[in-house]
mmCIF file of C-alpha atoms in Angstrom:
data_model
loop_
_atom_site.group_PDB
_atom_site.id
_atom_site.type_symbol
_atom_site.label_atom_id
_atom_site.label_comp_id
_atom_site.label_asym_id
_atom_site.label_seq_id
_atom_site.Cartn_x
_atom_site.Cartn_y
_atom_site.Cartn_z
ATOM 1 C CA MET B 1 0.000 0.000 0.000
ATOM 2 C CA VAL B 2 1.299 3.418 -0.971
ATOM 3 C CA LYS B 3 0.170 7.008 -0.678
ATOM 4 C CA LEU B 4 -0.803 9.408 -3.452
ATOM 5 C CA ILE B 5 0.481 12.887 -2.610
ATOM 6 C CA ALA B 6 -0.897 15.702 -4.737
ATOM 7 C CA THR B 7 -0.373 19.442 -4.806
ATOM 8 C CA LEU B 8 -3.663 21.348 -4.904
ATOM 9 C CA GLY B 9 -4.464 24.769 -6.342
ATOM 10 C CA THR B 10 -7.683 26.701 -6.799
ATOM 11 C CA SER B 11 -9.199 24.049 -9.078
ATOM 12 C CA PRO B 12 -9.630 20.313 -8.335
ATOM 13 C CA GLY B 13 -6.545 19.839 -10.479
ATOM 14 C CA GLY B 14 -6.888 16.267 -11.700
ATOM 15 C CA VAL B 15 -6.090 14.344 -8.514
ATOM 16 C CA PHE B 16 -9.278 12.294 -8.724
ATOM 17 C CA GLU B 17 -8.368 11.294 -12.282
ATOM 18 C CA THR B 18 -4.774 10.507 -11.267
ATOM 19 C CA TYR B 19 -6.098 8.288 -8.457
ATOM 20 C CA THR B 20 -8.575 6.449 -10.699
ATOM 21 C CA ASN B 21 -6.032 5.957 -13.470
ATOM 22 C CA LEU B 22 -3.380 4.645 -11.060
ATOM 23 C CA ILE B 23 -5.610 2.131 -9.275
ATOM 24 C CA ASN B 24 -6.896 0.847 -12.622
ATOM 25 C CA GLY B 25 -3.407 0.523 -14.117
ATOM 26 C CA ASN B 26 -4.618 2.954 -16.780
ATOM 27 C CA TYR B 27 -1.566 5.185 -17.132
ATOM 28 C CA GLU B 28 1.318 5.709 -19.493
ATOM 29 C CA SER B 29 4.386 3.781 -18.382
ATOM 30 C CA ASP B 30 6.681 1.074 -19.728
ATOM 31 C CA ASN B 31 4.986 -1.421 -17.472
ATOM 32 C CA PRO B 32 1.729 -0.097 -15.994
ATOM 33 C CA SER B 33 0.200 -2.151 -13.193
ATOM 34 C CA LYS B 34 -2.663 -1.469 -10.788
ATOM 35 C CA VAL B 35 -1.458 0.638 -7.857
ATOM 36 C CA GLU B 36 -2.883 0.004 -4.374
ATOM 37 C CA ILE B 37 -3.372 3.389 -2.759
ATOM 38 C CA ASP B 38 -4.609 3.565 0.827
ATOM 39 C CA THR B 39 -4.297 7.288 1.495
ATOM 40 C CA ILE B 40 -4.453 10.458 -0.595
ATOM 41 C CA TYR B 41 -2.635 13.481 0.783
ATOM 42 C CA LEU B 42 -3.723 16.816 -0.670
ATOM 43 C CA ILE B 43 -1.069 19.440 -0.051
ATOM 44 C CA ARG B 44 -2.689 22.841 0.185
ATOM 45 C CA THR B 45 -2.109 26.410 1.321
ATOM 46 C CA LEU B 46 -4.487 28.429 3.534
ATOM 47 C CA ASP B 47 -5.871 30.425 0.570
ATOM 48 C CA LYS B 48 -9.713 30.517 0.632
ATOM 49 C CA ASP B 49 -10.120 29.377 -2.985
ATOM 50 C CA VAL B 50 -7.700 26.499 -2.408
ATOM 51 C CA GLU B 51 -9.645 25.489 0.704
ATOM 52 C CA PHE B 52 -12.798 25.426 -1.427
ATOM 53 C CA ALA B 53 -11.042 23.281 -4.035
ATOM 54 C CA PHE B 54 -10.047 20.861 -1.265
ATOM 55 C CA LYS B 55 -13.671 20.563 -0.150
ATOM 56 C CA LEU B 56 -14.729 19.842 -3.721
ATOM 57 C CA VAL B 57 -12.150 17.091 -4.182
ATOM 58 C CA LYS B 58 -12.943 15.518 -0.817
ATOM 59 C CA ALA B 59 -16.692 15.642 -1.605
ATOM 60 C CA LEU B 60 -16.070 14.100 -5.026
ATOM 61 C CA PHE B 61 -14.240 11.155 -3.433
ATOM 62 C CA ILE B 62 -17.225 10.711 -1.064
ATOM 63 C CA CYS B 63 -19.735 10.891 -3.939
ATOM 64 C CA GLN B 64 -17.738 8.275 -5.828
ATOM 65 C CA LYS B 65 -17.661 6.059 -2.720
ATOM 66 C CA ILE B 66 -13.870 5.771 -2.782
ATOM 67 C CA PRO B 67 -12.743 3.875 0.336
ATOM 68 C CA SER B 68 -9.231 5.402 0.431
ATOM 69 C CA GLU B 69 -8.736 8.129 3.003
ATOM 70 C CA VAL B 70 -8.431 11.728 1.738
ATOM 71 C CA VAL B 71 -6.310 13.838 4.087
ATOM 72 C CA GLU B 72 -5.514 17.527 3.764
ATOM 73 C CA ILE B 73 -1.992 18.659 4.555
ATOM 74 C CA LYS B 74 -2.210 22.375 5.320
ATOM 75 C CA ILE B 75 0.929 24.378 4.706
ATOM 76 C CA ASN B 76 0.855 27.492 6.881
ATOM 77 C CA ILE B 77 1.217 29.989 4.009
ATOM 78 C CA SER B 78 -1.338 31.565 1.683
ATOM 79 C CA ASP B 79 0.905 31.384 -1.402
ATOM 80 C CA ILE B 80 4.528 30.987 -2.462
ATOM 81 C CA THR B 81 5.736 34.570 -2.901
ATOM 82 C CA ASN B 82 9.248 34.389 -1.459
ATOM 83 C CA LYS B 83 12.076 31.980 -0.739
ATOM 84 C CA GLN B 84 11.048 31.297 2.839
ATOM 85 C CA GLU B 85 7.544 30.200 1.751
ATOM 86 C CA TYR B 86 9.061 28.012 -0.962
ATOM 87 C CA GLU B 87 11.394 26.363 1.576
ATOM 88 C CA GLN B 88 8.550 25.846 4.031
ATOM 89 C CA PHE B 89 6.407 24.208 1.364
ATOM 90 C CA LYS B 90 9.329 22.062 0.217
ATOM 91 C CA SER B 91 10.265 20.915 3.689
ATOM 92 C CA GLN B 92 6.692 20.091 4.744
ATOM 93 C CA ILE B 93 5.938 18.086 1.618
ATOM 94 C CA PHE B 94 9.235 16.197 2.058
ATOM 95 C CA GLN B 95 8.102 14.892 5.441
ATOM 96 C CA LYS B 96 4.979 13.396 3.887
ATOM 97 C CA ILE B 97 6.603 11.498 1.008
ATOM 98 C CA GLY B 98 7.818 7.935 1.506
ATOM 99 C CA LYS B 99 9.820 5.721 -0.834
ATOM 100 C CA GLY B 100 7.535 4.237 -3.506
ATOM 101 C CA ASP B 101 4.737 6.769 -2.956
ATOM 102 C CA PHE B 102 3.223 8.557 -5.949
ATOM 103 C CA VAL B 103 3.618 12.340 -6.168
ATOM 104 C CA ASP B 104 1.217 14.189 -8.509
ATOM 105 C CA PHE B 105 2.274 17.766 -9.285
ATOM 106 C CA THR B 106 -0.677 18.590 -11.602
ATOM 107 C CA GLY B 107 -2.436 21.041 -9.257
ATOM 108 C CA GLY B 108 -1.272 24.279 -7.664
ATOM 109 C CA ARG B 109 1.294 26.935 -8.465
ATOM 110 C CA LYS B 110 4.298 26.158 -10.618
ATOM 111 C CA ALA B 111 6.716 26.680 -7.722
ATOM 112 C CA MET B 112 4.694 24.113 -5.720
ATOM 113 C CA SER B 113 4.903 21.605 -8.571
ATOM 114 C CA VAL B 114 8.645 22.131 -8.836
ATOM 115 C CA ALA B 115 9.131 21.739 -5.064
ATOM 116 C CA ALA B 116 7.013 18.560 -5.036
ATOM 117 C CA ALA B 117 8.863 17.057 -8.007
ATOM 118 C CA ILE B 118 12.311 17.757 -6.547
ATOM 119 C CA GLN B 119 11.343 16.183 -3.225
ATOM 120 C CA ALA B 120 9.719 13.163 -4.914
ATOM 121 C CA LEU B 121 12.999 12.377 -6.666
ATOM 122 C CA LYS B 122 14.983 12.801 -3.428
ATOM 123 C CA ARG B 123 12.646 10.378 -1.658
ATOM 124 C CA ASP B 124 12.744 7.834 -4.486
ATOM 125 C CA ALA B 125 9.010 8.276 -5.025
ATOM 126 C CA TYR B 126 7.207 8.063 -8.366
ATOM 127 C CA LEU B 127 6.457 11.271 -10.226
ATOM 128 C CA VAL B 128 3.130 11.497 -12.058
ATOM 129 C CA THR B 129 1.037 14.108 -13.785
ATOM 130 C CA THR B 130 -2.347 14.075 -15.455
ATOM 131 C CA ILE B 131 -2.956 15.885 -18.729
ATOM 132 C CA ILE B 132 -6.315 17.666 -18.805
ATOM 133 C CA PRO B 133 -7.591 18.444 -22.328
ATOM 134 C CA GLN B 134 -7.948 22.214 -22.886
ATOM 135 C CA SER B 135 -11.676 21.916 -23.702
ATOM 136 C CA GLU B 136 -12.267 20.113 -20.415
ATOM 137 C CA TYR B 137 -10.274 22.728 -18.547
ATOM 138 C CA ASN B 138 -12.683 25.439 -19.693
ATOM 139 C CA ARG B 139 -15.745 23.305 -18.884
ATOM 140 C CA ILE B 140 -14.439 22.625 -15.357
ATOM 141 C CA GLN B 141 -13.744 26.335 -14.770
ATOM 142 C CA ASN B 142 -17.372 27.133 -15.604
ATOM 143 C CA LYS B 143 -18.609 24.307 -13.369
ATOM 144 C CA LEU B 144 -16.443 25.642 -10.525
ATOM 145 C CA LYS B 145 -18.103 29.048 -10.795
ATOM 146 C CA GLU B 146 -21.540 27.422 -10.501
ATOM 147 C CA LEU B 147 -20.479 25.430 -7.436
ATOM 148 C CA LYS B 148 -19.185 28.524 -5.603
ATOM 149 C CA ASN B 149 -22.772 29.281 -4.520
ATOM 150 C CA LYS B 150 -23.398 25.797 -3.184
ATOM 151 C CA GLU B 151 -20.982 25.568 -0.273
ATOM 152 C CA ASN B 152 -23.743 24.496 2.144
ATOM 153 C CA GLU B 153 -24.662 21.497 0.004
ATOM 154 C CA ILE B 154 -20.957 20.634 -0.330
ATOM 155 C CA ASN B 155 -20.584 20.767 3.470
ATOM 156 C CA ASP B 156 -23.577 18.406 3.700
ATOM 157 C CA ILE B 157 -21.730 15.879 1.557
ATOM 158 C CA LEU B 158 -18.588 16.224 3.697
ATOM 159 C CA ALA B 159 -20.734 15.580 6.794
ATOM 160 C CA ASN B 160 -22.352 12.604 5.031
ATOM 161 C CA LYS B 161 -25.739 14.220 5.710
ATOM 162 C CA ASN B 162 -27.134 14.780 2.252
ATOM 163 C CA LEU B 163 -25.601 13.594 -1.004
ATOM 164 C CA SER B 164 -28.088 15.305 -3.334
ATOM 165 C CA LEU B 165 -25.427 17.532 -4.909
ATOM 166 C CA CYS B 166 -23.367 14.495 -5.970
ATOM 167 C CA PRO B 167 -24.640 14.291 -9.578
ATOM 168 C CA GLU B 168 -23.479 17.881 -10.094
ATOM 169 C CA LEU B 169 -20.120 17.289 -8.387
ATOM 170 C CA ASN B 170 -19.543 14.271 -10.595
ATOM 171 C CA GLU B 171 -19.499 16.701 -13.529
ATOM 172 C CA LEU B 172 -16.111 17.873 -12.212
ATOM 173 C CA ILE B 173 -14.592 14.592 -13.390
ATOM 174 C CA VAL B 174 -12.427 15.248 -16.424
ATOM 175 C CA HIS B 175 -13.149 13.235 -19.556
ATOM 176 C CA GLY B 176 -10.116 11.968 -21.416
ATOM 177 C CA ALA B 177 -7.632 12.831 -18.658
ATOM 178 C CA ARG B 178 -4.399 10.921 -19.245
ATOM 179 C CA THR B 179 -1.966 10.101 -16.459
ATOM 180 C CA ILE B 180 1.751 9.775 -17.192
ATOM 181 C CA LEU B 181 4.353 8.146 -14.966
ATOM 182 C CA LEU B 182 7.348 10.413 -15.533
ATOM 183 C CA SER B 183 9.963 8.755 -13.332
ATOM 184 C CA MET F 1 29.666 35.114 -18.051
ATOM 185 C CA VAL F 2 26.717 32.756 -17.710
ATOM 186 C CA LYS F 3 23.533 31.936 -19.606
ATOM 187 C CA LEU F 4 19.954 32.524 -18.573
ATOM 188 C CA ILE F 5 17.827 29.586 -19.745
ATOM 189 C CA ALA F 6 14.072 30.088 -19.562
ATOM 190 C CA THR F 7 11.079 27.957 -20.432
ATOM 191 C CA LEU F 8 8.541 29.832 -22.543
ATOM 192 C CA GLY F 9 4.788 29.382 -22.849
ATOM 193 C CA THR F 10 2.065 31.296 -24.641
ATOM 194 C CA SER F 11 2.752 34.495 -22.684
ATOM 195 C CA PRO F 12 6.076 36.345 -22.328
ATOM 196 C CA GLY F 13 6.298 34.690 -18.914
ATOM 197 C CA GLY F 14 8.565 37.014 -16.976
ATOM 198 C CA VAL F 15 11.929 36.228 -18.576
ATOM 199 C CA PHE F 16 12.644 39.887 -19.316
ATOM 200 C CA GLU F 17 12.001 40.717 -15.658
ATOM 201 C CA THR F 18 14.149 37.779 -14.496
ATOM 202 C CA TYR F 19 16.980 39.006 -16.728
ATOM 203 C CA THR F 20 16.735 42.619 -15.530
ATOM 204 C CA ASN F 21 16.504 41.621 -11.872
ATOM 205 C CA LEU F 22 19.499 39.266 -12.140
ATOM 206 C CA ILE F 23 21.831 41.709 -13.886
ATOM 207 C CA ASN F 24 20.909 44.439 -11.379
ATOM 208 C CA GLY F 25 21.417 42.163 -8.370
ATOM 209 C CA ASN F 26 17.774 42.880 -7.535
ATOM 210 C CA TYR F 27 16.596 39.431 -6.463
ATOM 211 C CA GLU F 28 15.815 37.532 -3.300
ATOM 212 C CA SER F 29 18.811 35.532 -2.117
ATOM 213 C CA ASP F 30 21.052 35.313 0.947
ATOM 214 C CA ASN F 31 23.743 37.145 -0.943
ATOM 215 C CA PRO F 32 22.451 38.779 -4.158
ATOM 216 C CA SER F 33 25.097 40.114 -6.525
ATOM 217 C CA LYS F 34 24.906 41.419 -10.090
ATOM 218 C CA VAL F 35 24.904 38.516 -12.565
ATOM 219 C CA GLU F 36 26.713 38.885 -15.870
ATOM 220 C CA ILE F 37 24.551 37.215 -18.506
ATOM 221 C CA ASP F 38 25.800 37.037 -22.076
ATOM 222 C CA THR F 39 23.129 34.840 -23.650
ATOM 223 C CA ILE F 40 19.454 34.156 -23.010
ATOM 224 C CA TYR F 41 18.103 30.818 -24.201
ATOM 225 C CA LEU F 42 14.338 30.647 -24.606
ATOM 226 C CA ILE F 43 13.203 27.033 -24.640
ATOM 227 C CA ARG F 44 10.037 26.738 -26.694
ATOM 228 C CA THR F 45 7.790 24.248 -28.438
ATOM 229 C CA LEU F 46 6.536 24.592 -32.047
ATOM 230 C CA ASP F 47 3.077 25.754 -30.929
ATOM 231 C CA LYS F 48 1.960 28.867 -32.886
ATOM 232 C CA ASP F 49 1.033 30.887 -29.782
ATOM 233 C CA VAL F 50 4.365 30.021 -28.171
ATOM 234 C CA GLU F 51 6.174 31.118 -31.325
ATOM 235 C CA PHE F 52 4.315 34.443 -31.125
ATOM 236 C CA ALA F 53 5.318 34.795 -27.451
ATOM 237 C CA PHE F 54 8.932 34.212 -28.462
ATOM 238 C CA LYS F 55 8.730 37.003 -31.045
ATOM 239 C CA LEU F 56 7.298 39.350 -28.420
ATOM 240 C CA VAL F 57 10.072 38.610 -25.927
ATOM 241 C CA LYS F 58 12.792 38.937 -28.561
ATOM 242 C CA ALA F 59 11.280 42.234 -29.787
ATOM 243 C CA LEU F 60 11.058 43.520 -26.213
ATOM 244 C CA PHE F 61 14.780 42.856 -25.691
ATOM 245 C CA ILE F 62 15.475 44.778 -28.927
ATOM 246 C CA CYS F 63 13.248 47.690 -27.865
ATOM 247 C CA GLN F 64 15.050 47.837 -24.526
ATOM 248 C CA LYS F 65 18.411 47.821 -26.342
ATOM 249 C CA ILE F 66 19.667 44.824 -24.343
ATOM 250 C CA PRO F 67 23.057 43.783 -25.749
ATOM 251 C CA SER F 68 22.829 40.133 -24.597
ATOM 252 C CA GLU F 69 21.941 37.643 -27.304
ATOM 253 C CA VAL F 70 18.432 36.119 -27.257
ATOM 254 C CA VAL F 71 18.408 32.648 -28.808
ATOM 255 C CA GLU F 72 15.407 30.398 -29.313
ATOM 256 C CA ILE F 73 15.842 26.705 -28.588
ATOM 257 C CA LYS F 74 13.070 24.944 -30.490
ATOM 258 C CA ILE F 75 11.977 21.600 -29.090
ATOM 259 C CA ASN F 76 10.432 19.554 -31.864
ATOM 260 C CA ILE F 77 7.061 19.005 -30.151
ATOM 261 C CA SER F 78 3.914 21.119 -30.002
ATOM 262 C CA ASP F 79 3.195 20.314 -26.345
ATOM 263 C CA ILE F 80 4.007 17.825 -23.599
ATOM 264 C CA THR F 81 1.163 15.311 -23.795
ATOM 265 C CA ASN F 82 3.003 12.039 -23.196
ATOM 266 C CA LYS F 83 6.113 10.577 -21.655
ATOM 267 C CA GLN F 84 8.129 10.619 -24.855
ATOM 268 C CA GLU F 85 7.540 14.362 -25.321
ATOM 269 C CA TYR F 86 8.469 14.965 -21.684
ATOM 270 C CA GLU F 87 11.705 13.010 -22.098
ATOM 271 C CA GLN F 88 12.538 14.824 -25.324
ATOM 272 C CA PHE F 89 12.012 18.198 -23.683
ATOM 273 C CA LYS F 90 14.036 17.123 -20.632
ATOM 274 C CA SER F 91 16.939 15.785 -22.658
ATOM 275 C CA GLN F 92 17.147 18.789 -24.997
ATOM 276 C CA ILE F 93 17.068 21.324 -22.172
ATOM 277 C CA PHE F 94 19.781 19.331 -20.343
ATOM 278 C CA GLN F 95 22.182 19.804 -23.244
ATOM 279 C CA LYS F 96 21.787 23.571 -23.019
ATOM 280 C CA ILE F 97 22.428 24.005 -19.279
ATOM 281 C CA GLY F 98 25.970 24.475 -17.982
ATOM 282 C CA LYS F 99 27.213 24.596 -14.403
ATOM 283 C CA GLY F 100 26.534 28.020 -12.883
ATOM 284 C CA ASP F 101 23.916 28.992 -15.461
ATOM 285 C CA PHE F 102 20.553 30.369 -14.315
ATOM 286 C CA VAL F 103 17.415 28.364 -15.133
ATOM 287 C CA ASP F 104 14.091 30.234 -14.977
ATOM 288 C CA PHE F 105 11.032 27.958 -14.958
ATOM 289 C CA THR F 106 8.413 30.740 -14.758
ATOM 290 C CA GLY F 107 7.035 30.328 -18.295
ATOM 291 C CA GLY F 108 5.441 27.376 -20.064
ATOM 292 C CA ARG F 109 3.565 24.266 -18.988
ATOM 293 C CA LYS F 110 3.992 22.819 -15.535
ATOM 294 C CA ALA F 111 5.645 19.663 -16.884
ATOM 295 C CA MET F 112 8.185 21.883 -18.697
ATOM 296 C CA SER F 113 8.933 23.768 -15.479
ATOM 297 C CA VAL F 114 9.404 20.506 -13.606
ATOM 298 C CA ALA F 115 11.698 19.095 -16.325
ATOM 299 C CA ALA F 116 13.757 22.318 -16.371
ATOM 300 C CA ALA F 117 14.083 22.414 -12.581
ATOM 301 C CA ILE F 118 15.162 18.771 -12.323
ATOM 302 C CA GLN F 119 17.814 19.263 -15.003
ATOM 303 C CA ALA F 120 19.050 22.519 -13.467
ATOM 304 C CA LEU F 121 19.755 20.721 -10.189
ATOM 305 C CA LYS F 122 21.516 17.861 -11.999
ATOM 306 C CA ARG F 123 23.748 20.364 -13.813
ATOM 307 C CA ASP F 124 24.517 22.355 -10.667
ATOM 308 C CA ALA F 125 22.849 25.412 -12.188
ATOM 309 C CA TYR F 126 20.897 28.047 -10.254
ATOM 310 C CA LEU F 127 17.131 27.779 -10.105
ATOM 311 C CA VAL F 128 15.139 31.019 -10.304
ATOM 312 C CA THR F 129 11.540 32.069 -10.734
ATOM 313 C CA THR F 130 9.819 35.426 -10.995
ATOM 314 C CA ILE F 131 6.559 36.128 -9.207
ATOM 315 C CA ILE F 132 4.116 38.118 -11.337
ATOM 316 C CA PRO F 133 1.408 39.939 -9.337
ATOM 317 C CA GLN F 134 -2.078 38.680 -10.228
ATOM 318 C CA SER F 135 -3.269 42.160 -11.306
ATOM 319 C CA GLU F 136 -0.324 42.448 -13.696
ATOM 320 C CA TYR F 137 -1.048 38.992 -15.064
ATOM 321 C CA ASN F 138 -4.528 40.104 -16.163
ATOM 322 C CA ARG F 139 -3.207 43.359 -17.653
ATOM 323 C CA ILE F 140 -0.564 41.473 -19.664
ATOM 324 C CA GLN F 141 -3.173 39.009 -20.973
ATOM 325 C CA ASN F 142 -5.238 41.919 -22.320
ATOM 326 C CA LYS F 143 -2.142 43.534 -23.841
ATOM 327 C CA LEU F 144 -1.285 40.220 -25.526
ATOM 328 C CA LYS F 145 -4.702 40.131 -27.183
ATOM 329 C CA GLU F 146 -4.160 43.632 -28.603
ATOM 330 C CA LEU F 147 -0.715 42.710 -29.947
ATOM 331 C CA LYS F 148 -2.051 39.630 -31.779
ATOM 332 C CA ASN F 149 -3.118 41.902 -34.648
ATOM 333 C CA LYS F 150 0.229 43.613 -34.940
ATOM 334 C CA GLU F 151 2.492 40.794 -36.077
ATOM 335 C CA ASN F 152 3.792 42.831 -39.049
ATOM 336 C CA GLU F 153 4.987 45.648 -36.799
ATOM 337 C CA ILE F 154 6.560 43.078 -34.466
ATOM 338 C CA ASN F 155 8.389 41.505 -37.427
ATOM 339 C CA ASP F 156 9.645 45.001 -38.325
ATOM 340 C CA ILE F 157 11.214 45.308 -34.890
ATOM 341 C CA LEU F 158 12.826 41.856 -35.219
ATOM 342 C CA ALA F 159 14.278 42.963 -38.596
ATOM 343 C CA ASN F 160 15.458 46.242 -37.001
ATOM 344 C CA LYS F 161 13.499 48.084 -39.712
ATOM 345 C CA ASN F 162 10.965 50.088 -37.749
ATOM 346 C CA LEU F 163 10.786 50.361 -33.968
ATOM 347 C CA SER F 164 7.563 52.390 -33.804
ATOM 348 C CA LEU F 165 5.674 49.644 -31.922
ATOM 349 C CA CYS F 166 8.254 49.678 -29.098
ATOM 350 C CA PRO F 167 6.324 51.966 -26.713
ATOM 351 C CA GLU F 168 3.419 49.509 -26.873
ATOM 352 C CA LEU F 169 5.674 46.467 -26.438
ATOM 353 C CA ASN F 170 7.269 48.074 -23.398
ATOM 354 C CA GLU F 171 3.836 47.843 -21.754
ATOM 355 C CA LEU F 172 4.443 44.074 -21.549
ATOM 356 C CA ILE F 173 7.008 44.707 -18.817
ATOM 357 C CA VAL F 174 5.578 43.559 -15.500
ATOM 358 C CA HIS F 175 5.545 46.084 -12.658
ATOM 359 C CA GLY F 176 6.525 44.730 -9.277
ATOM 360 C CA ALA F 177 7.827 41.393 -10.582
ATOM 361 C CA ARG F 178 10.017 39.768 -7.916
ATOM 362 C CA THR F 179 12.733 37.269 -8.750
ATOM 363 C CA ILE F 180 13.680 34.572 -6.249
ATOM 364 C CA LEU F 181 16.830 32.463 -6.306
ATOM 365 C CA LEU F 182 15.490 29.114 -5.086
ATOM 366 C CA SER F 183 18.664 27.028 -5.070
#
């Protein structure tokens, strides 16, 4: 059993698709096999929009009845705007990565992706990314705007109280997302 | 004398600001000093919008009368959409980086930034990025749209025939862009 560790930005960022593709062995690699993932770590800053994106991803995993645990790793910064914030992000993500884990740098700021990738290689973890088709990217952005007004219903899903928003959340799933094992 | 090697996407991406901040010693680091850069390599794909962004950056350096040489390094792909394209990008950028060079991953796709950063560390080069304020990002996007219709005037600058578009091109320069030396 390994962990999937993903950087998260202001949009769901493809981590659900990465997870699904990895556990189904449906990814680009010389020798793809089904990956057994027990925990998903979502690395996020304290930014309000990023917090909302975390809720969406967590709710989507609940709607899809995924048994793996989804855990948020909060980095105590609102963005990477200087060297100290970069180092803090880099050091905190390092502590979470184990040998053989999968690190997905698809979501979040570029400096976050770079920090995650560098630390994945140091830890001898696998580096993955998921390519989201441009047309889907635009569709998801529009869907995100619609969901901004439905935070109460999203909280209901997170509390397992009322899953009625699930059909709409499922529309966040990217069609044709391809996952690549880079190293 | 060292090189500045920058990944380029569909927008100018901050490389002019990185260059200016480095040569002026105006960057975040424990011990910032003025960097002597003789050549700027812009790593780009064959994508049409990326080619246009290259022309803009090259023209901007001409307008600003920068003596350093600006060279495009064309990677023979239109995007990174699979592992082979990632490896090709990674291997071609590796050949261009020397020890002590500066690698700027601010522009281009996330997978390009990650590939550039990994190779910079392997080569013992410096890793830099430039933070563009969000408000400036939106302003630059609008400016880019306006410049799309002025390719002839941009070509005139590149041919050193007519520099009358320079005042408009200078508006692409980001105000308040901060460069960080990451490692």
